[in-house]
XYZ file of N, CA and C in Angstrom:
711
model
N -67.390 -22.146 89.241
C -68.838 -23.323 88.765
C -67.965 -24.168 87.964
N -69.624 -24.980 87.603
C -68.595 -26.330 85.815
C -67.914 -26.673 86.313
N -67.570 -28.112 86.821
C -66.138 -28.541 86.804
C -66.556 -29.817 86.148
N -65.321 -29.796 85.912
C -65.401 -31.092 84.249
C -64.304 -31.800 84.653
N -63.983 -33.246 84.601
C -62.617 -33.902 84.681
C -62.635 -34.795 83.668
N -60.938 -34.208 83.348
C -60.129 -34.712 82.016
C -58.985 -35.652 82.582
N -58.963 -36.628 82.659
C -58.300 -37.892 83.128
C -58.126 -37.070 84.598
N -56.607 -37.531 84.750
C -56.165 -36.962 85.787
C -56.494 -35.306 86.254
N -56.747 -35.046 84.972
C -57.005 -33.285 85.851
C -58.548 -32.920 85.683
N -58.378 -31.846 86.872
C -59.988 -31.373 87.130
C -60.145 -29.580 86.864
N -61.069 -29.116 85.878
C -61.208 -28.466 85.349
C -62.292 -27.055 86.250
N -62.414 -25.747 86.150
C -63.455 -25.384 86.436
C -63.463 -23.721 85.922
N -64.650 -22.724 86.609
C -64.763 -21.877 86.068
C -64.006 -20.759 87.082
N -63.442 -19.662 87.149
C -63.791 -18.041 88.039
C -64.806 -17.761 87.711
N -64.704 -16.520 88.811
C -65.886 -15.548 87.959
C -64.895 -14.108 88.762
N -64.417 -13.590 88.250
C -63.178 -13.141 88.511
C -64.125 -11.079 88.945
N -64.600 -10.982 89.914
C -65.262 -8.993 89.756
C -63.927 -8.218 89.769
N -63.105 -8.799 89.591
C -61.772 -7.725 89.650
C -61.422 -7.672 88.122
N -62.047 -8.731 87.048
C -61.819 -8.449 85.753
C -62.742 -7.956 84.898
N -63.991 -7.425 85.584
C -65.302 -7.217 85.306
C -65.888 -8.563 85.242
N -65.575 -9.165 86.071
C -66.572 -10.475 86.052
C -66.031 -11.484 85.409
N -65.272 -11.854 84.081
C -64.597 -12.518 83.140
C -65.039 -14.431 84.253
N -65.434 -15.236 83.220
C -64.729 -16.288 83.676
C -63.515 -16.422 83.212
N -62.681 -17.297 84.178
C -61.868 -17.847 83.983
C -61.228 -19.202 84.035
N -61.204 -20.280 82.876
C -60.964 -21.656 82.728
C -59.851 -21.390 83.790
N -59.767 -22.666 84.730
C -58.707 -23.283 85.787
C -58.277 -24.733 85.854
N -57.180 -25.009 85.662
C -57.003 -26.719 85.658
C -56.181 -26.860 87.066
N -56.433 -27.836 87.743
C -55.603 -28.597 88.735
C -55.550 -29.863 88.143
N -54.352 -30.183 88.482
C -53.149 -31.518 87.760
C -52.525 -32.175 89.180
N -51.982 -33.480 89.758
C -51.857 -33.469 90.781
C -50.309 -33.308 90.477
N -49.878 -32.707 91.676
C -48.551 -32.544 92.606
C -48.436 -31.311 91.555
N -49.422 -30.374 91.113
C -48.584 -29.059 90.350
C -49.813 -27.949 91.226
N -49.265 -26.833 90.847
C -50.124 -25.851 91.411
C -51.165 -25.795 90.428
N -52.406 -24.434 91.103
C -53.472 -24.283 90.040
C -53.234 -23.746 88.828
N -53.242 -23.657 87.523
C -52.954 -23.215 86.704
C -54.352 -22.344 85.843
N -53.998 -20.797 85.355
C -55.491 -20.496 84.283
C -55.077 -21.429 83.166
N -55.790 -21.294 82.357
C -55.773 -22.694 81.030
C -55.997 -21.137 79.782
N -57.358 -20.740 80.047
C -57.998 -19.616 79.328
C -57.148 -18.999 78.995
N -56.778 -17.749 77.405
C -55.866 -16.809 77.465
C -57.133 -15.475 78.364
N -55.969 -14.306 78.494
C -56.309 -13.601 79.260
C -57.055 -12.733 78.836
N -57.301 -12.379 77.391
C -58.681 -11.655 76.707
C -59.936 -12.869 76.435
N -60.068 -13.981 76.894
C -60.905 -14.922 76.771
C -61.646 -14.437 77.220
N -62.892 -15.064 77.588
C -64.242 -15.147 78.692
C -64.827 -16.080 78.534
N -64.863 -17.019 79.316
C -65.851 -18.164 78.824
C -66.915 -18.334 79.681
N -67.730 -17.515 78.861
C -69.699 -17.565 79.117
C -70.344 -17.863 77.440
N -71.621 -18.165 77.784
C -72.310 -18.338 76.368
C -73.317 -17.469 76.844
N -74.249 -17.011 76.054
C -75.239 -16.413 76.020
C -76.594 -17.072 75.480
N -76.386 -18.647 75.228
C -77.703 -19.068 74.956
C -78.966 -19.473 76.082
N -79.832 -19.336 75.709
C -81.389 -18.879 76.553
C -81.224 -18.296 77.133
N -79.974 -17.126 76.471
C -79.708 -15.435 78.107
C -78.927 -16.180 79.145
N -78.791 -17.150 79.469
C -78.977 -17.755 81.903
C -77.468 -18.203 80.970
N -77.460 -18.750 79.252
C -75.432 -19.551 79.434
C -75.436 -20.520 79.937
N -74.415 -20.922 81.118
C -73.781 -22.225 81.300
C -73.622 -23.182 80.423
N -72.602 -24.351 80.449
C -71.801 -25.468 80.303
C -71.280 -24.145 78.402
N -70.486 -23.938 79.060
C -69.620 -23.007 77.792
C -68.309 -23.612 77.453
N -67.856 -24.881 78.103
C -67.012 -25.410 77.468
C -67.131 -26.266 78.206
N -66.395 -27.503 76.871
C -65.862 -29.249 77.736
C -64.606 -29.040 76.776
N -63.974 -30.313 77.576
C -62.591 -30.929 77.576
C -62.411 -32.139 77.555
N -61.649 -32.697 76.188
C -61.114 -33.860 76.033
C -60.582 -34.479 75.952
N -59.483 -35.377 76.279
C -57.989 -35.353 76.405
C -56.954 -34.038 75.709
N -57.525 -33.359 77.076
C -56.499 -31.935 76.671
C -56.802 -30.497 76.302
N -57.700 -31.582 75.382
C -58.630 -30.632 74.350
C -59.287 -29.375 74.837
N -59.702 -28.851 74.516
C -60.647 -27.382 75.646
C -61.077 -26.395 73.839
N -62.947 -26.994 74.476
C -63.415 -25.876 73.612
C -64.365 -25.783 74.222
N -64.529 -23.971 73.903
C -65.330 -23.152 74.757
C -65.723 -21.950 74.262
N -66.721 -21.341 74.529
C -67.140 -20.473 74.137
C -66.649 -19.292 74.554
N -66.539 -18.137 73.991
C -65.608 -16.674 73.843
C -67.340 -15.613 74.017
N -67.433 -15.327 75.239
C -68.928 -14.308 75.593
C -68.487 -13.014 74.342
N -67.232 -12.703 74.272
C -67.175 -11.064 72.980
C -68.347 -11.179 72.001
N -67.967 -12.072 71.217
C -68.273 -13.283 70.170
C -68.914 -14.189 69.779
N -68.720 -15.005 71.141
C -70.030 -16.357 70.992
C -69.451 -17.661 70.377
N -68.618 -17.263 69.135
C -67.449 -18.903 68.449
C -67.189 -19.330 69.420
N -67.040 -20.273 69.363
C -66.801 -22.030 69.204
C -65.394 -21.615 69.322
N -64.469 -21.545 70.179
C -62.686 -22.153 70.207
C -62.309 -23.218 70.683
N -61.805 -23.889 69.993
C -60.584 -24.866 70.143
C -59.086 -24.455 70.641
N -58.430 -25.318 71.629
C -57.373 -24.666 72.103
C -57.047 -25.749 72.940
N -55.655 -25.488 72.984
C -54.493 -26.058 74.459
C -53.869 -25.049 75.277
N -53.590 -25.751 76.163
C -53.023 -25.017 76.870
C -51.701 -24.578 76.732
N -51.781 -22.971 76.525
C -50.833 -22.517 75.831
C -51.228 -21.999 74.707
N -51.895 -22.310 74.166
C -51.894 -21.955 72.793
C -53.039 -20.543 72.339
N -53.012 -20.586 70.868
C -54.194 -19.628 70.762
C -55.464 -20.138 69.522
N -56.298 -19.936 70.390
C -57.753 -19.837 70.338
C -57.982 -19.935 68.780
N -58.482 -21.076 68.336
C -58.929 -21.482 66.914
C -60.021 -21.708 66.865
N -61.068 -20.724 65.931
C -62.364 -20.244 65.643
C -63.026 -21.568 64.653
N -64.182 -22.479 65.609
C -64.698 -23.751 65.039
C -65.643 -23.098 64.184
N -66.863 -21.537 64.963
C -67.767 -21.946 64.176
C -67.462 -20.123 64.102
N -68.727 -19.898 62.583
C -68.855 -18.091 62.246
C -69.719 -16.755 63.455
N -69.519 -16.244 63.144
C -70.259 -15.270 63.653
C -71.799 -15.791 63.926
N -72.640 -14.476 64.889
C -74.101 -14.350 64.635
C -74.689 -16.029 65.058
N -73.735 -16.821 65.845
C -74.052 -18.408 65.993
C -73.763 -18.257 67.774
N -74.736 -18.354 68.069
C -74.382 -18.860 69.694
C -74.397 -20.595 70.017
N -73.568 -21.021 70.904
C -73.350 -22.324 71.552
C -73.484 -22.560 73.089
N -73.620 -23.715 73.762
C -73.379 -24.319 74.867
C -74.114 -25.315 74.815
N -73.537 -26.176 75.505
C -73.340 -27.871 76.385
C -72.858 -28.493 75.171
N -71.598 -28.327 75.140
C -70.985 -28.868 74.276
C -70.557 -30.425 74.796
N -70.612 -31.322 73.728
C -70.023 -32.421 73.864
C -69.445 -33.135 72.924
N -68.124 -34.162 73.475
C -67.154 -34.468 72.237
C -68.102 -35.777 71.466
N -68.137 -35.834 70.283
C -68.210 -37.004 69.760
C -67.020 -37.772 68.791
N -66.386 -38.695 69.661
C -64.901 -38.753 69.139
C -65.389 -39.240 68.562
N -65.540 -40.311 68.306
C -65.539 -41.327 66.771
C -65.890 -40.758 65.388
N -67.101 -39.449 66.084
C -66.684 -39.159 63.927
C -66.155 -37.612 64.372
N -65.240 -37.469 65.507
C -64.197 -36.377 65.357
C -65.304 -35.077 65.271
N -66.400 -35.046 66.407
C -67.278 -33.679 66.016
C -67.915 -33.318 67.561
N -68.296 -32.189 67.294
C -68.617 -31.710 68.969
C -70.761 -31.749 68.671
N -71.478 -32.036 69.514
C -72.490 -31.950 69.675
C -73.438 -30.837 70.688
N -74.089 -29.643 70.015
C -73.930 -28.417 71.094
C -75.274 -28.488 70.467
N -75.962 -27.730 71.596
C -76.813 -26.598 71.368
C -76.669 -25.353 70.806
N -77.351 -24.883 69.674
C -76.954 -23.722 68.803
C -77.921 -22.638 69.196
N -78.114 -21.314 69.365
C -79.029 -20.266 68.447
C -78.427 -19.522 67.881
N -79.598 -19.421 66.993
C -79.420 -18.652 65.303
C -79.802 -17.379 65.527
N -78.708 -16.194 65.327
C -79.058 -14.970 65.749
C -78.693 -14.409 63.837
N -78.732 -15.248 63.012
C -78.445 -14.307 61.993
C -79.714 -13.925 61.198
N -80.609 -13.788 61.869
C -81.897 -12.804 61.115
C -82.193 -11.579 62.127
N -81.367 -11.972 63.021
C -82.218 -10.612 63.855
C -83.158 -11.488 65.066
N -84.293 -12.567 64.995
C -85.121 -12.341 65.863
C -85.633 -12.294 66.940
N -86.520 -12.283 67.789
C -86.391 -12.169 68.761
C -86.149 -13.004 69.538
N -86.940 -14.371 69.166
C -86.583 -15.425 69.525
C -85.706 -16.383 68.123
N -84.856 -16.168 69.122
C -83.757 -17.022 67.490
C -83.894 -18.227 67.913
N -83.973 -19.495 66.292
C -84.271 -20.302 66.597
C -83.208 -21.457 67.120
N -83.560 -22.311 67.923
C -82.726 -22.779 68.712
C -82.635 -24.080 68.309
N -81.497 -25.193 67.776
C -81.312 -26.540 67.207
C -79.927 -27.449 68.603
N -80.178 -28.524 68.091
C -79.101 -29.559 68.408
C -78.104 -29.971 67.468
N -76.974 -29.666 67.352
C -75.834 -29.214 66.332
C -74.760 -30.011 65.828
N -74.312 -30.450 64.973
C -73.134 -31.158 65.046
C -71.849 -30.214 64.569
N -70.579 -29.955 65.303
C -69.838 -28.899 64.773
C -68.558 -30.171 64.273
N -67.685 -29.790 62.956
C -66.891 -30.583 62.699
C -65.384 -30.499 63.796
N -64.584 -31.564 63.879
C -63.434 -30.575 64.185
C -62.571 -30.836 63.753
N -62.536 -31.129 62.222
C -61.161 -31.388 61.330
C -61.547 -30.283 60.171
N -62.393 -29.357 60.699
C -63.150 -28.743 58.935
C -61.596 -27.600 58.667
N -62.024 -27.403 57.873
C -59.924 -26.030 57.356
C -61.096 -24.704 57.424
N -62.657 -24.560 57.459
C -62.828 -22.827 58.031
C -63.946 -23.511 59.199
N -64.773 -22.286 59.177
C -65.390 -22.034 60.565
C -66.381 -22.998 60.113
N -67.443 -23.764 60.907
C -68.751 -24.386 60.294
C -70.193 -24.036 61.516
N -70.917 -23.477 61.041
C -72.209 -23.286 61.913
C -72.977 -24.663 62.588
N -72.251 -25.812 61.689
C -73.045 -27.090 62.641
C -74.094 -27.588 61.809
N -74.257 -29.118 61.213
C -75.795 -29.766 60.808
C -76.208 -29.558 61.895
N -77.468 -29.346 62.036
C -78.332 -29.709 62.521
C -79.080 -31.092 62.566
N -79.344 -31.467 63.542
C -79.630 -32.991 64.234
C -80.782 -32.682 64.875
N -81.625 -31.517 65.236
C -82.153 -31.435 65.732
C -83.612 -30.522 65.776
N -84.355 -29.574 64.942
C -85.138 -28.964 65.723
C -86.499 -28.625 65.588
N -87.227 -27.140 65.823
C -88.281 -27.566 65.844
C -89.033 -27.011 66.886
N -88.144 -27.096 68.206
C -88.966 -27.032 69.815
C -88.358 -25.521 69.736
N -89.048 -24.872 71.228
C -88.004 -23.439 71.392
C -86.982 -23.719 72.344
N -86.409 -24.541 72.848
C -85.292 -24.665 73.834
C -85.041 -26.415 73.346
N -83.400 -26.334 73.905
C -83.170 -27.209 73.817
C -81.795 -27.288 74.650
N -81.696 -29.014 75.522
C -80.792 -28.378 76.320
C -79.895 -30.619 76.344
N -79.156 -30.231 77.060
C -78.037 -31.949 77.146
C -77.830 -32.702 76.523
N -77.882 -32.649 75.442
C -77.388 -33.483 74.127
C -76.451 -34.849 74.654
N -77.143 -35.598 74.438
C -75.592 -36.786 75.086
C -75.602 -37.731 74.432
N -74.679 -38.465 73.564
C -74.100 -39.495 72.706
C -74.163 -40.699 73.858
N -74.937 -41.466 73.344
C -74.213 -42.841 74.338
C -72.946 -43.842 73.873
N -71.906 -44.124 75.456
C -70.951 -44.822 74.933
C -70.616 -45.249 73.949
N -71.567 -45.879 72.761
C -70.793 -46.989 71.788
C -71.288 -46.152 70.219
N -71.896 -44.774 70.941
C -71.846 -44.139 69.890
C -73.090 -44.414 68.421
N -73.929 -44.460 69.136
C -75.508 -45.554 68.306
C -76.327 -44.634 68.279
N -76.022 -43.887 69.640
C -77.560 -43.385 70.389
C -77.558 -42.303 70.606
N -78.792 -40.813 70.475
C -78.235 -39.406 71.072
C -79.266 -39.455 71.905
N -79.703 -38.227 72.938
C -80.299 -38.402 73.536
C -80.488 -36.577 74.186
N -81.368 -36.370 74.180
C -81.718 -34.668 74.571
C -82.927 -34.582 75.486
N -82.432 -32.723 75.313
C -84.373 -32.300 76.861
C -85.142 -31.697 75.932
N -85.964 -31.010 75.348
C -86.254 -30.019 74.489
C -88.169 -29.548 75.371
N -88.026 -28.267 74.991
C -89.568 -28.352 75.887
C -89.419 -26.731 74.569
N -90.912 -26.320 75.737
C -91.486 -24.903 74.749
C -92.177 -23.807 75.605
N -92.005 -22.413 74.737
C -93.055 -21.686 75.757
C -94.397 -22.204 75.835
N -94.838 -21.853 77.032
C -94.597 -20.722 78.497
C -93.864 -21.781 79.214
N -94.032 -22.965 79.031
C -92.772 -23.877 80.189
C -91.461 -23.127 80.140
N -91.131 -22.822 82.096
C -89.704 -22.976 82.310
C -89.230 -24.435 82.329
N -87.620 -25.243 82.259
C -87.379 -25.878 82.381
C -88.420 -26.988 83.749
N -88.019 -26.767 84.545
C -88.539 -26.928 85.796
C -90.116 -27.290 85.734
N -90.662 -26.585 84.219
C -92.179 -26.817 84.348
C -92.748 -28.364 83.525
N -92.514 -28.353 82.442
C -91.837 -29.445 81.627
C -90.892 -29.614 80.516
N -90.398 -30.582 80.465
C -89.411 -30.835 79.764
C -89.347 -32.020 79.098
N -88.921 -32.470 77.735
C -89.460 -33.688 77.592
C -88.104 -34.676 77.010
N -87.872 -35.588 77.209
C -86.441 -36.326 76.811
C -86.823 -37.337 76.342
N -85.845 -36.975 75.086
C -86.137 -37.918 73.468
C -84.245 -38.313 73.248
N -84.730 -39.433 72.480
C -83.964 -40.832 71.803
C -84.145 -40.763 70.893
N -82.863 -40.820 69.448
C -82.677 -41.078 68.705
C -81.438 -42.136 67.896
N -81.615 -43.040 67.368
C -80.631 -43.948 66.450
C -79.653 -43.486 65.375
N -78.456 -43.486 65.782
C -77.753 -42.411 65.488
C -77.215 -43.161 63.819
N -77.400 -42.687 62.970
C -76.913 -44.107 60.971
C -75.193 -43.537 61.230
N -75.159 -44.270 59.724
C -73.221 -44.239 60.139
C -73.377 -43.380 59.790
N -73.738 -42.216 59.223
C -73.374 -40.918 59.017
C -73.471 -39.880 60.107
N -73.776 -40.631 61.501
C -73.876 -39.838 62.510
C -75.194 -39.086 62.314
N -76.065 -38.836 61.863
C -77.294 -38.413 61.744
C -78.482 -39.088 62.196
N -79.629 -38.898 63.316
C -80.473 -39.275 63.926
C -81.598 -39.763 63.133
N -82.207 -40.801 63.069
C -83.403 -41.355 62.750
C -84.340 -40.398 63.918
N -85.234 -41.059 63.552
C -86.655 -40.693 64.240
C -86.657 -40.860 65.337
N -86.876 -39.522 65.943
C -86.611 -39.250 67.571
C -87.900 -40.138 68.108
N -87.398 -40.650 69.374
C -88.770 -41.222 70.401
C -88.579 -40.808 71.652
N -90.019 -39.833 72.280
C -90.109 -39.301 73.423
C -89.986 -40.682 74.729
N -88.946 -40.911 75.573
C -88.833 -41.524 75.983
C -89.223 -41.256 77.934
N -89.468 -40.032 78.076
C -90.529 -39.307 79.344
C -90.318 -38.181 79.348
N -91.218 -37.529 80.295
C -91.295 -35.507 80.288
C -92.711 -35.545 79.585
N -93.060 -34.315 79.610
C -94.347 -33.560 78.596
C -94.277 -32.098 78.859
N -95.509 -31.769 79.022
C -95.463 -30.288 79.497
C -96.084 -30.258 80.585
N -96.353 -31.477 81.648
C -96.755 -31.199 83.070
C -95.623 -32.521 84.015
N -94.466 -32.597 83.131
C -93.639 -33.665 83.841
C -92.040 -32.700 83.490
N -91.064 -32.658 84.419
C -89.788 -31.621 84.099
C -88.562 -33.100 84.101
N -88.248 -33.184 83.289
C -86.672 -34.335 83.067
C -85.581 -33.327 82.899
N -84.436 -33.417 83.878
C -83.090 -33.407 83.772
C -82.218 -34.148 84.174
N -80.900 -33.437 83.653
C -79.230 -34.044 83.971
C -79.857 -35.841 83.282
N -79.981 -36.306 81.673
C -79.998 -37.114 81.739
C -78.196 -37.920 81.283
N -77.685 -39.194 81.756
C -76.768 -39.625 81.248
C -76.728 -40.873 80.713
N -75.601 -40.941 80.202
C -75.451 -42.609 79.603
C -74.710 -43.462 81.015
N -75.053 -44.527 81.439
C -73.593 -45.359 82.160
C -72.555 -45.647 81.736
N -71.965 -46.212 81.570
C -70.868 -47.018 81.026
C -71.210 -47.939 79.726
N -72.120 -48.439 80.601
C -72.609 -49.359 79.280
C -73.983 -49.254 78.954
N -74.065 -48.124 78.684
C -74.916 -47.278 78.227
C -76.610 -47.258 78.517
N -76.604 -47.559 79.765
C -77.759 -47.261 79.996
C -78.636 -45.874 80.715
N -79.653 -45.582 80.394
C -79.380 -43.755 79.941
C -80.545 -43.527 81.612
N -80.037 -43.142 82.082
C -80.729 -42.275 83.563
C -81.384 -41.143 83.349
N -81.651 -40.241 84.527
C -81.933 -39.101 84.389
C -82.868 -38.866 85.640
N -83.375 -37.778 86.365
C -84.320 -36.862 87.023
C -85.477 -36.637 86.397
N -86.882 -37.170 87.259
C -87.891 -36.603 86.913
C -88.636 -36.492 88.255
N -89.668 -35.337 87.949
C -90.282 -35.109 88.924
C -92.287 -36.135 89.063
N -92.186 -36.495 88.202
C -93.687 -37.473 87.891
C -94.111 -37.496 89.175
N -93.397 -37.663 90.091
C -94.203 -37.768 91.414
C -94.700 -36.486 92.472
N -94.065 -35.903 91.573
C -93.817 -34.581 92.331
C -92.765 -34.491 93.513
N -91.938 -35.192 93.378
C -90.422 -35.536 94.343
C -89.587 -35.095 92.625
N -88.230 -34.326 93.003
C -87.578 -35.157 92.072
C -86.777 -36.422 92.234
N -87.123 -37.291 91.757
C -86.555 -38.853 91.877
C -85.446 -39.180 90.349
N -84.662 -40.201 90.645
C -83.951 -40.772 89.919
C -84.422 -41.846 89.283
N -84.141 -42.180 87.659
C -84.284 -43.117 86.935
C -83.718 -43.054 86.265
N -83.975 -44.651 85.198
C -83.152 -45.238 84.930
C -84.138 -46.161 83.200
N -83.839 -46.009 82.281
C -84.640 -46.424 81.148
C -84.343 -48.083 80.317
N -85.788 -48.773 80.683
C -85.779 -49.965 80.478
C -86.355 -50.634 79.601
N -85.711 -50.198 78.564
C -86.261 -50.457 77.267
C -87.306 -49.336 76.623
N -88.657 -49.759 77.251
C -89.763 -47.806 77.231
C -89.834 -47.970 78.628
N -88.761 -48.304 79.601
C -90.182 -47.971 80.877
C -89.290 -47.413 81.399
N -89.727 -46.368 81.954
C -88.804 -45.782 82.895
C -89.226 -46.126 84.488
N -88.012 -46.879 85.260
C -88.245 -47.333 86.160
C -87.515 -46.686 86.951
N -87.643 -46.159 88.446
C -87.365 -45.882 89.627
C -85.875 -46.097 89.953
N -85.111 -46.016 90.686
C -84.243 -46.077 91.529
C -84.030 -46.355 92.966
N -84.805 -45.028 93.355
C -85.229 -45.022 94.639
C -86.186 -43.575 94.810
N -87.093 -44.368 95.364
C -87.975 -43.322 95.425
C -88.408 -42.885 96.805
N -88.432 -41.660 96.823
C -88.283 -41.222 98.367
C -88.726 -39.739 98.164
N -89.639 -39.022 98.628
C -90.397 -37.550 98.901
C -88.761 -36.419 98.867
């Protein structure tokens, strides 16, 4: 599962029953055999929202992954010893590289206080820090977050959030916020979704148009944001 493309290389996770269900990151490169790229004692798996998922990302050969044993984020390249980017008692998932600011944008759960419902947020993890960092909070206050993604020009951040008792297929909200010169978001604007409308898979096109899927008609359809209007791409049941 979780296929990722980095240049000419394709990465994915393999669940190995023979290794206790360990998730192994592998890579396929043109003209070479498929190789394992995560260390032997590393289980690429996140426990954010308990369901996990989206436990790694790759950017120009650099791998950023969550290790199931301690839920820290680690950075490594093929053949390197992973270096911890974050401290203990925080869980991370769905990280994206914000290359111009040398940081990761991630969903984080804070388990430092032992809360039954650990607070969730969207945070920025610096890649050049000399010591592990829990991250700078960019968005908080909702029960759940997912899919943080920075626009290609680095000026906007989009994400999904929702609250109990909804599951994500019941109702989620898509927000967009402008990023200032320090990479911090201004006032977020809800551009789609709500308690009765579920939105998922937001993605920016190369020219900066925000696309997403919504069930606002009762069927999952693809939309794009034109100004403040959600325009259907192809309506069909």
